[in-house]
mmCIF file of C-alpha atoms in Angstrom:
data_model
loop_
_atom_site.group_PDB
_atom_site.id
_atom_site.type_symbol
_atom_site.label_atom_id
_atom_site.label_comp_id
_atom_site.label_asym_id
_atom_site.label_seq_id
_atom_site.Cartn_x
_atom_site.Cartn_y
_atom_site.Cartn_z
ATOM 1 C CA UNK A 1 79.142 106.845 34.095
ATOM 2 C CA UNK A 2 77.531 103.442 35.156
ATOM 3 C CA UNK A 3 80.612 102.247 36.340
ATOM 4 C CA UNK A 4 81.154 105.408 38.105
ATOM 5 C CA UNK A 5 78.048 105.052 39.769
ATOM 6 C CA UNK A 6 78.441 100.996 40.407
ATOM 7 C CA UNK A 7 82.072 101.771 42.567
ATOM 8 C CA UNK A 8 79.659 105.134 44.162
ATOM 9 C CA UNK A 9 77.321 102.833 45.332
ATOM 10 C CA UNK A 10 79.570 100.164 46.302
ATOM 11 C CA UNK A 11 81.460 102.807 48.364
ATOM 12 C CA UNK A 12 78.550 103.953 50.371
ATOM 13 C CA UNK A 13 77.342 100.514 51.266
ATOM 14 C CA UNK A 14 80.612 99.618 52.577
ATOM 15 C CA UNK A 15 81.321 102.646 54.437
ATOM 16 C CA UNK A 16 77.380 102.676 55.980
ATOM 17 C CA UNK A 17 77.419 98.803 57.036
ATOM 18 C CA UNK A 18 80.370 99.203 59.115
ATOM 19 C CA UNK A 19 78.610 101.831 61.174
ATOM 20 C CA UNK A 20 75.222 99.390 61.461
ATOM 21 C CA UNK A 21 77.079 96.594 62.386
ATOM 22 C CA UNK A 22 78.609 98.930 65.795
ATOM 23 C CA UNK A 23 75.566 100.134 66.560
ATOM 24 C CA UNK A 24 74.025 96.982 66.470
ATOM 25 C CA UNK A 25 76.554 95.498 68.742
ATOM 26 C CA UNK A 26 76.110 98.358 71.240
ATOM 27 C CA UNK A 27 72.408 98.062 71.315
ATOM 28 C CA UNK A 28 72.695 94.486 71.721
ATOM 29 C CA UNK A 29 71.879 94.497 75.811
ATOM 30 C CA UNK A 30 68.702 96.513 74.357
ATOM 31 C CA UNK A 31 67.580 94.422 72.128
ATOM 32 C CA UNK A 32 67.995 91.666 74.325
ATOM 33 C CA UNK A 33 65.981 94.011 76.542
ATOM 34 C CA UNK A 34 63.207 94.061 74.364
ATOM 35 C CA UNK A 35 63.127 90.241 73.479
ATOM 36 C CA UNK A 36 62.729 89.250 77.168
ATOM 37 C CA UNK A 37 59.752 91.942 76.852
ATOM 38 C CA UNK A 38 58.072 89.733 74.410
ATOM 39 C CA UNK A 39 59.865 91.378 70.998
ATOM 40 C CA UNK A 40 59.383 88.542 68.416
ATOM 41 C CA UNK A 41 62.405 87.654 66.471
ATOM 42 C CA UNK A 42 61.171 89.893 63.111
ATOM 43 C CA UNK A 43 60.380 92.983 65.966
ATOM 44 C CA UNK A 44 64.189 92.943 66.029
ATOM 45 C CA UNK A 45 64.611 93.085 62.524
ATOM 46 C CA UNK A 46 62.610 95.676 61.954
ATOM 47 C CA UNK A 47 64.248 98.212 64.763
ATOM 48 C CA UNK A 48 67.281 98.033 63.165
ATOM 49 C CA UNK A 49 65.528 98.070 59.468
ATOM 50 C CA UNK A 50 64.358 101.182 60.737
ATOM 51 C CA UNK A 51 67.319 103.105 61.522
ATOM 52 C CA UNK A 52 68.313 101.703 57.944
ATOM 53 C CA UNK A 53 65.261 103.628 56.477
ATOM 54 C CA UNK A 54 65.789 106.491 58.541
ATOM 55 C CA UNK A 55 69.400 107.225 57.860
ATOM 56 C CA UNK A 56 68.981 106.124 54.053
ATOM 57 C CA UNK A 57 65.839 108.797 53.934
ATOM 58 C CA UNK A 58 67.398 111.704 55.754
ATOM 59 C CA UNK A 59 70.796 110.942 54.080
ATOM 60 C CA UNK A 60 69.583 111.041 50.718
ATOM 61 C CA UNK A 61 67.431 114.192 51.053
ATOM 62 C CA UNK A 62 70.372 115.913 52.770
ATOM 63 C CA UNK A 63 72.571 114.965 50.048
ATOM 64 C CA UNK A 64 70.019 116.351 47.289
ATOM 65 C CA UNK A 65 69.657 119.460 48.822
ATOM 66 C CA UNK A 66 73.026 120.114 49.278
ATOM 67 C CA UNK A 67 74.112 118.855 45.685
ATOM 68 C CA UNK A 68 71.934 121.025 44.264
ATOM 69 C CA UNK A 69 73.029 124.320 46.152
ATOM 70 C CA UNK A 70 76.683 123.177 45.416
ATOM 71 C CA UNK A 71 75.550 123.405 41.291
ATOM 72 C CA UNK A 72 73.645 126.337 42.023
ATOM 73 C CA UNK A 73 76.289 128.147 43.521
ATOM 74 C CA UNK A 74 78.950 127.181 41.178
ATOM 75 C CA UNK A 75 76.900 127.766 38.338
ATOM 76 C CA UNK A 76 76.560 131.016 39.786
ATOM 77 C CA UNK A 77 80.151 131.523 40.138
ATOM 78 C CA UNK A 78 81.197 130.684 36.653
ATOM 79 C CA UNK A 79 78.120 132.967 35.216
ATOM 80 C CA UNK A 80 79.954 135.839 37.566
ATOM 81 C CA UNK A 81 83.031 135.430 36.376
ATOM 82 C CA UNK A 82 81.749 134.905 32.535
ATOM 83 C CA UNK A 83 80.048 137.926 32.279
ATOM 84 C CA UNK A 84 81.910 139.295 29.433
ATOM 85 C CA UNK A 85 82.732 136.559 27.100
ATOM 86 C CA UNK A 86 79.794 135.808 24.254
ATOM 87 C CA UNK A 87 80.834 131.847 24.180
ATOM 88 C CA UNK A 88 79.827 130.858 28.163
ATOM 89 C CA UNK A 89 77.527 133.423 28.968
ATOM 90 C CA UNK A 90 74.678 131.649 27.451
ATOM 91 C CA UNK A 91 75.084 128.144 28.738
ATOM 92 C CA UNK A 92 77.191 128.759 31.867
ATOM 93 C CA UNK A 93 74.021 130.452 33.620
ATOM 94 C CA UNK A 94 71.628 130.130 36.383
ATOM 95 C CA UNK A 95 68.514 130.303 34.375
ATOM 96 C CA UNK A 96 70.208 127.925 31.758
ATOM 97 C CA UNK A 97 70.404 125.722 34.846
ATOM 98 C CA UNK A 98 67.282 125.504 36.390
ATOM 99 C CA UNK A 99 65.698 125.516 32.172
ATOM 100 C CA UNK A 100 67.584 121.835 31.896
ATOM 101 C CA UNK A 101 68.131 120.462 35.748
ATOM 102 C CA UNK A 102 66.853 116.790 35.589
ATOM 103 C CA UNK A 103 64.616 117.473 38.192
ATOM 104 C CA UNK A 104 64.302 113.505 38.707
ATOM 105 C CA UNK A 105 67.822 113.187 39.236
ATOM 106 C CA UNK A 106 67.078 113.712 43.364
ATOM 107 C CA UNK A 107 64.405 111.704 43.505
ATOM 108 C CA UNK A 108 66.241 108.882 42.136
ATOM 109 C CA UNK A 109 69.074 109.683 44.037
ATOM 110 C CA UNK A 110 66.800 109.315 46.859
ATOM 111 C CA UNK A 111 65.620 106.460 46.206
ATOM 112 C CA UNK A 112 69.004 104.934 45.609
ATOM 113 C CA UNK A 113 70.359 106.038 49.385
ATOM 114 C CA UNK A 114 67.165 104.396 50.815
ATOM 115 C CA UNK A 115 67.812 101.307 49.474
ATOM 116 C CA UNK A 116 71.596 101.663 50.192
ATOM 117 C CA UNK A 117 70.401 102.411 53.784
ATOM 118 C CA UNK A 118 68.249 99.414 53.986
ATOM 119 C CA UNK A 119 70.366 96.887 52.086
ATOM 120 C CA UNK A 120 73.455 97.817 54.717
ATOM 121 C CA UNK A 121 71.181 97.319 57.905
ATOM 122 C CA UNK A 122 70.514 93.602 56.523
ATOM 123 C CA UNK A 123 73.288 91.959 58.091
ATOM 124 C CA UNK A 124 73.080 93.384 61.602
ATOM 125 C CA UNK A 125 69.327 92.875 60.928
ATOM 126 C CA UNK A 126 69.594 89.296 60.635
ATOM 127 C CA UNK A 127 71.977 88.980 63.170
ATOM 128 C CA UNK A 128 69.694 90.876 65.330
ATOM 129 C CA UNK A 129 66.723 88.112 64.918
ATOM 130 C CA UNK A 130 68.895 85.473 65.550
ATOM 131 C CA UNK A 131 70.050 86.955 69.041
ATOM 132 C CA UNK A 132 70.842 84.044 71.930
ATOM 133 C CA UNK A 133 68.516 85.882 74.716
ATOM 134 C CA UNK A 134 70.721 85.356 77.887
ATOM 135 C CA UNK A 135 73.900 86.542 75.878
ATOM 136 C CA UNK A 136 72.523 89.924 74.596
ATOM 137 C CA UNK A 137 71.014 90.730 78.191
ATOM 138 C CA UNK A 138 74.809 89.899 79.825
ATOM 139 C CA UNK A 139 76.091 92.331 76.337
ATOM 140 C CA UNK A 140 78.124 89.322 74.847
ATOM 141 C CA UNK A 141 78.070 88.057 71.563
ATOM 142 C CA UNK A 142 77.063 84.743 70.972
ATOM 143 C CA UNK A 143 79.276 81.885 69.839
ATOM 144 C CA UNK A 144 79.278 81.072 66.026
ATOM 145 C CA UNK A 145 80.104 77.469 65.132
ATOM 146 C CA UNK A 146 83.344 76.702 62.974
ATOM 147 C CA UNK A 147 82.803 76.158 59.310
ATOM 148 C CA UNK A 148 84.076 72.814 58.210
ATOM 149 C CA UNK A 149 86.944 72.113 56.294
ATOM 150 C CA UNK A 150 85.306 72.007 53.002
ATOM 151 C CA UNK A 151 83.073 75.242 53.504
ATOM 152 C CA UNK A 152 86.288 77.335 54.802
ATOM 153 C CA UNK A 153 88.448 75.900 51.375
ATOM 154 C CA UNK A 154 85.250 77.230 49.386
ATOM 155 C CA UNK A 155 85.419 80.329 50.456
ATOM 156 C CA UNK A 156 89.044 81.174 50.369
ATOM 157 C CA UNK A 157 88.844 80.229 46.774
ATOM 158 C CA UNK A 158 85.839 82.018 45.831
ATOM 159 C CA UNK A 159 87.452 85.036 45.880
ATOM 160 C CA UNK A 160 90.433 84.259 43.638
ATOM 161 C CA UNK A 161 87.821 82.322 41.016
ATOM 162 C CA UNK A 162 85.913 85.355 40.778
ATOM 163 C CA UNK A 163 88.735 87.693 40.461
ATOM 164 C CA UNK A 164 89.854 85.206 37.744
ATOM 165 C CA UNK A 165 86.053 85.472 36.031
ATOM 166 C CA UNK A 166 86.374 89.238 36.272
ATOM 167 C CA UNK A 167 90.098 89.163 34.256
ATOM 168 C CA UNK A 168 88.507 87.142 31.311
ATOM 169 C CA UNK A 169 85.228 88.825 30.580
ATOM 170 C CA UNK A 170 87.428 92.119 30.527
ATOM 171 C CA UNK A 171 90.062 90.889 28.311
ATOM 172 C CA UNK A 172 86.594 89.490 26.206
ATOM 173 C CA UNK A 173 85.287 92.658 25.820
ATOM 174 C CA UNK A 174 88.480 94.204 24.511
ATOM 175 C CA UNK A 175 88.593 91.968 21.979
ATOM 176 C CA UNK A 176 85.333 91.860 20.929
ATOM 177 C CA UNK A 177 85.463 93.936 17.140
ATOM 178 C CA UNK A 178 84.147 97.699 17.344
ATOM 179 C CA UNK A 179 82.742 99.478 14.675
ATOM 180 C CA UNK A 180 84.228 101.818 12.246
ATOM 181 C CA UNK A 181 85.088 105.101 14.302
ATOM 182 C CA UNK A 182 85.164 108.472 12.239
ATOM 183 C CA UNK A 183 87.958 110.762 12.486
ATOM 184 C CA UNK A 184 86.662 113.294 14.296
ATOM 185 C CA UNK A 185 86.580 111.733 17.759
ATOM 186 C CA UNK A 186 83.759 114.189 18.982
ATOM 187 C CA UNK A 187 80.942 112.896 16.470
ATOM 188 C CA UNK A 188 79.592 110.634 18.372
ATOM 189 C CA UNK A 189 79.139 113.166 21.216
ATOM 190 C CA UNK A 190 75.433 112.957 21.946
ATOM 191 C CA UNK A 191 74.648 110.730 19.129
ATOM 192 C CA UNK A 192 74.325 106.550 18.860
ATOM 193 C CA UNK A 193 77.233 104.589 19.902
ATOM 194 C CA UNK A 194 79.636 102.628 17.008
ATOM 195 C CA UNK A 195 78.370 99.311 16.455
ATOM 196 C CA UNK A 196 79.612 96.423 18.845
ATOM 197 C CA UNK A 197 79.764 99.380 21.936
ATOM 198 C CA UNK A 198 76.536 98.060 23.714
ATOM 199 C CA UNK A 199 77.939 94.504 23.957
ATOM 200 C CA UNK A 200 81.560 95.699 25.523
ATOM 201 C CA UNK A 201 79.791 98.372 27.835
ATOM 202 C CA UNK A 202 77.734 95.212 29.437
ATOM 203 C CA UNK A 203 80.796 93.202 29.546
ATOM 204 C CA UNK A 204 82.788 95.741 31.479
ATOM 205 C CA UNK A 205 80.100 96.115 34.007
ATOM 206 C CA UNK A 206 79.950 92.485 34.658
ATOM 207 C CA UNK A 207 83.588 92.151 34.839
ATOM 208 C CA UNK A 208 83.248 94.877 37.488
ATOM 209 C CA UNK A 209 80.402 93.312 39.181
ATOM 210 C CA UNK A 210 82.611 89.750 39.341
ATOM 211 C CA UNK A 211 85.812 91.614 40.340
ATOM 212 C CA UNK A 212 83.538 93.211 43.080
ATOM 213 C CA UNK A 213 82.270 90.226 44.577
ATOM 214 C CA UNK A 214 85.737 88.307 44.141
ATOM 215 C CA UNK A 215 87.074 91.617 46.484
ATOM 216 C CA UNK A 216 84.284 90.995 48.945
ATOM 217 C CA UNK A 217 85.109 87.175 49.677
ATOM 218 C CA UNK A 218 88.937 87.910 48.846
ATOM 219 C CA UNK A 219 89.308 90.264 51.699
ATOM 220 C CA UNK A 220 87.027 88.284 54.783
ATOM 221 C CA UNK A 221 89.145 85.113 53.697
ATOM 222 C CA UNK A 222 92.011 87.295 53.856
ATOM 223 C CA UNK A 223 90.768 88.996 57.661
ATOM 224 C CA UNK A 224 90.580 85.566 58.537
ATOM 225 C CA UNK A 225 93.749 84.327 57.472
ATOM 226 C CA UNK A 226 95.583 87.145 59.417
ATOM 227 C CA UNK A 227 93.697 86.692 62.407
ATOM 228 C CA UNK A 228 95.249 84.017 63.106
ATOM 229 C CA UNK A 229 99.123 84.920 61.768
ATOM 230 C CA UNK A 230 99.474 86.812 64.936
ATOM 231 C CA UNK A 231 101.216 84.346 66.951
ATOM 232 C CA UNK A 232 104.755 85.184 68.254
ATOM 233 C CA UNK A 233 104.472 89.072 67.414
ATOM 234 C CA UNK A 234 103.579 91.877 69.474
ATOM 235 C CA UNK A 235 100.738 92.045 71.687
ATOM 236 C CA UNK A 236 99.327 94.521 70.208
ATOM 237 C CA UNK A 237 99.688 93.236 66.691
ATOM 238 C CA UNK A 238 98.230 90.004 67.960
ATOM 239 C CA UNK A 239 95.275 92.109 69.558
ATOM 240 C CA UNK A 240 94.399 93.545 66.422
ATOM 241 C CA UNK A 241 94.740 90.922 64.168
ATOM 242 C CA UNK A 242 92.474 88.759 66.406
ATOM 243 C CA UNK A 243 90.173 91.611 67.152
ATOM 244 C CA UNK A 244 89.701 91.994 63.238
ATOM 245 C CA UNK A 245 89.295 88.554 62.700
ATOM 246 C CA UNK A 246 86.617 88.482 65.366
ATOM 247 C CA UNK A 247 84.544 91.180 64.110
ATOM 248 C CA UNK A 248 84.266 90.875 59.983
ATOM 249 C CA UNK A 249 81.520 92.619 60.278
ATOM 250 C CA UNK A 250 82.858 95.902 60.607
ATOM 251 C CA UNK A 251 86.306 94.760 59.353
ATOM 252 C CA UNK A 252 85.587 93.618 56.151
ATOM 253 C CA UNK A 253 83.496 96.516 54.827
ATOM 254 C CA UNK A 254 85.487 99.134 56.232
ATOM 255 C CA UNK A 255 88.534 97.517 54.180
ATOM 256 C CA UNK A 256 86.318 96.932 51.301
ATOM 257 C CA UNK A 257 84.936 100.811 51.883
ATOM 258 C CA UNK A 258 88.670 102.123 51.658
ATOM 259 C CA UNK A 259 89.636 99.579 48.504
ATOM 260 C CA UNK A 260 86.234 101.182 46.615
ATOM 261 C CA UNK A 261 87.180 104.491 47.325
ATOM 262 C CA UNK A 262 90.374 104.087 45.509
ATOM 263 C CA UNK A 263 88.758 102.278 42.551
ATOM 264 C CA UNK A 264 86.289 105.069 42.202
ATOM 265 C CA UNK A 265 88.238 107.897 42.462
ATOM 266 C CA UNK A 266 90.860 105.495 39.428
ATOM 267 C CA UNK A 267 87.348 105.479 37.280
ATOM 268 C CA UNK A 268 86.706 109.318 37.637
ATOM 269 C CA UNK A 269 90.352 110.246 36.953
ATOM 270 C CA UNK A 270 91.154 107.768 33.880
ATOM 271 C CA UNK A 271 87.307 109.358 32.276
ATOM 272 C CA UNK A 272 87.517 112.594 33.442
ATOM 273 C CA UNK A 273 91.280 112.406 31.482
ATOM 274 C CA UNK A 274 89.871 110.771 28.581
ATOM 275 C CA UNK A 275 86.952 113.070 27.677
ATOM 276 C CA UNK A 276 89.544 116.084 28.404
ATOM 277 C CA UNK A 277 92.159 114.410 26.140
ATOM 278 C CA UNK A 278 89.645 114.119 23.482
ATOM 279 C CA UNK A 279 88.491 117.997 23.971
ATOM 280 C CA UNK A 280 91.376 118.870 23.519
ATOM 281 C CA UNK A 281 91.567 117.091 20.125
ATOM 282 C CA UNK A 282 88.288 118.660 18.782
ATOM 283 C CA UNK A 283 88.898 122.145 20.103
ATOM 284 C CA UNK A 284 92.546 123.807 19.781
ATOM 285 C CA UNK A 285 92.059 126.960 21.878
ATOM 286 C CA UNK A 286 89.571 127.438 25.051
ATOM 287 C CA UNK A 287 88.507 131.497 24.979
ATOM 288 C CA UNK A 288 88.506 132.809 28.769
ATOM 289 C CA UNK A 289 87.333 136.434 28.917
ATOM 290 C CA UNK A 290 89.419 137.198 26.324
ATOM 291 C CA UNK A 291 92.662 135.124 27.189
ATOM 292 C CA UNK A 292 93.930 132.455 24.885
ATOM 293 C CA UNK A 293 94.883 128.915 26.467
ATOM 294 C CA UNK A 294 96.203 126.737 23.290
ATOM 295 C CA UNK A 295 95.666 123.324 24.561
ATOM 296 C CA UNK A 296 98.258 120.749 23.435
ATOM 297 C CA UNK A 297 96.762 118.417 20.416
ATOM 298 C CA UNK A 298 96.669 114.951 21.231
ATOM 299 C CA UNK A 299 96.576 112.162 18.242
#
């Protein structure tokens, strides 16, 4: 579940800091606007903190609201549909529902969107309070000195180091020795963990931590590698790469958005599989208003 809810979280940031990053390039004549008003530098900051706060706020309430009327309503559904078998009647209801819904879970989840919301309108924040006055007010971005030698070598190999960090605290924390594990694979089910499970649970999330960072610089070194490998190919090819290239702000975490994605929906699959596989163990048969379905036994 933590990692689950690391690759969520990494999802949404880099799906919302694409979108901050465009609008913060198509407000830029604005905001240049507003600096030759007399904005300070931290008055741009904060305008486009505060669309971060608003969209983070609004998202996350919208998102709780609707969550919970999705569980309502399919807790509603499966109490219909249950209504005459004794073994999901009693836990598969409304009431049930509401007795045990961890009412904090929203709030927390709101919480969490707000600071998604703000920590993706950083960037274009910055950026915004470092705005060159005479280029925002003509709408063109300002030039960005070339990283030296040394600087661009550093980051096209931080990626791969980290990546490389990531493979061998993972293949640490499968070999770290786990406790004795009973032979009913269900007994631990809402009791303590084996002995040795704490350690390898922090491992894994730091080897998913490093393998997430080694992604992030992995992919802008690899943006700007390709943008410039379009020479001698098609003009639009050549277009692209160099309009990718020239805009890693939006490039990179739409790419990283779409790689998370993947990941996340490879964590909820492989558990969702696991904890089915090892129902299936414990229980033999599933009862279904009176139909039988004999689940296969797994070892």
């Amino acid at each position: 579940l933590i990692l689950t809810a690391l690759l969520g979280g990494l999802l949404v940031l880099f799906l919302v800091t694409p979108a901050f990053a465009v609008s913060a390039e198509q407000s830029r004549r604005s905001l240049g606007l507003a600096a030759a008003a007399g904005a300070a530098p931290r008055d741009l900051r904060r305008i486009v903190l505060a669309q971060g706060l608003v969209i983070g706020l609004g998202g996350g309430a919208l998102g709780a609201v609707l969550g919970f009327a999705a569980a309502l309503g399919f807790v509603a559904w499966v109490e219909a549909e249950s209504a005459g078998s004794t073994t999901l009647t009693a836990s598969a209801s409304v009431a049930a529902m509401l007795g045990q819904y961890p009412w904090w879970a929203p709030m927390a989840g709101g919480l969490v969107a707000l600071g998604l919301g703000l920590i993706a309108a950083l960037p274009p924040a910055r950026r915004a309070a470092r705005l060159v006055l005479v280029d925002a007010l003509r709408d063109r971005r300002s030039a960005k000195p070339k990283p030296g030698r040394t600087r661009r070598l550093a980051l096209a190999l931080s990626g791969p180091a980290l990546l490389a960090a990531a493979a061998v605290v993972g293949w640490l924390a499968f070999r770290l020795p786990l406790g004795e594990l009973p032979d009913d694979p269900m007994a631990y089910m809402g009791g303590s963990a084996p002995p040795g499970a704490a350690a390898i649970g922090w491992l894994v999330v730091l080897a998913v931590a490093l393998a997430a960072a080694g992604l992030v610089f992995g992919v802008r070194a690899l943006v700007a590698w390709l943008g410039g490998r379009g020479a001698g190919r098609r003009p639009v090819t050549r277009l692209a790469l160099r309009d990718a290239a020239d805009h890693p702000s939006r490039t990179v975490p739409a790419a990283l958005g779409v790689l998370f994605s993947f990941a996340a929906a490879s964590s909820l699959l492989v558990t969702g599989a696991s904890m089915q596989a090892d129902m299936d163990d414990a229980h033999g048969r599933v009862d279904w208003n009176g139909t039988f379905l004999v689940a296969a036994r797994t070892p």
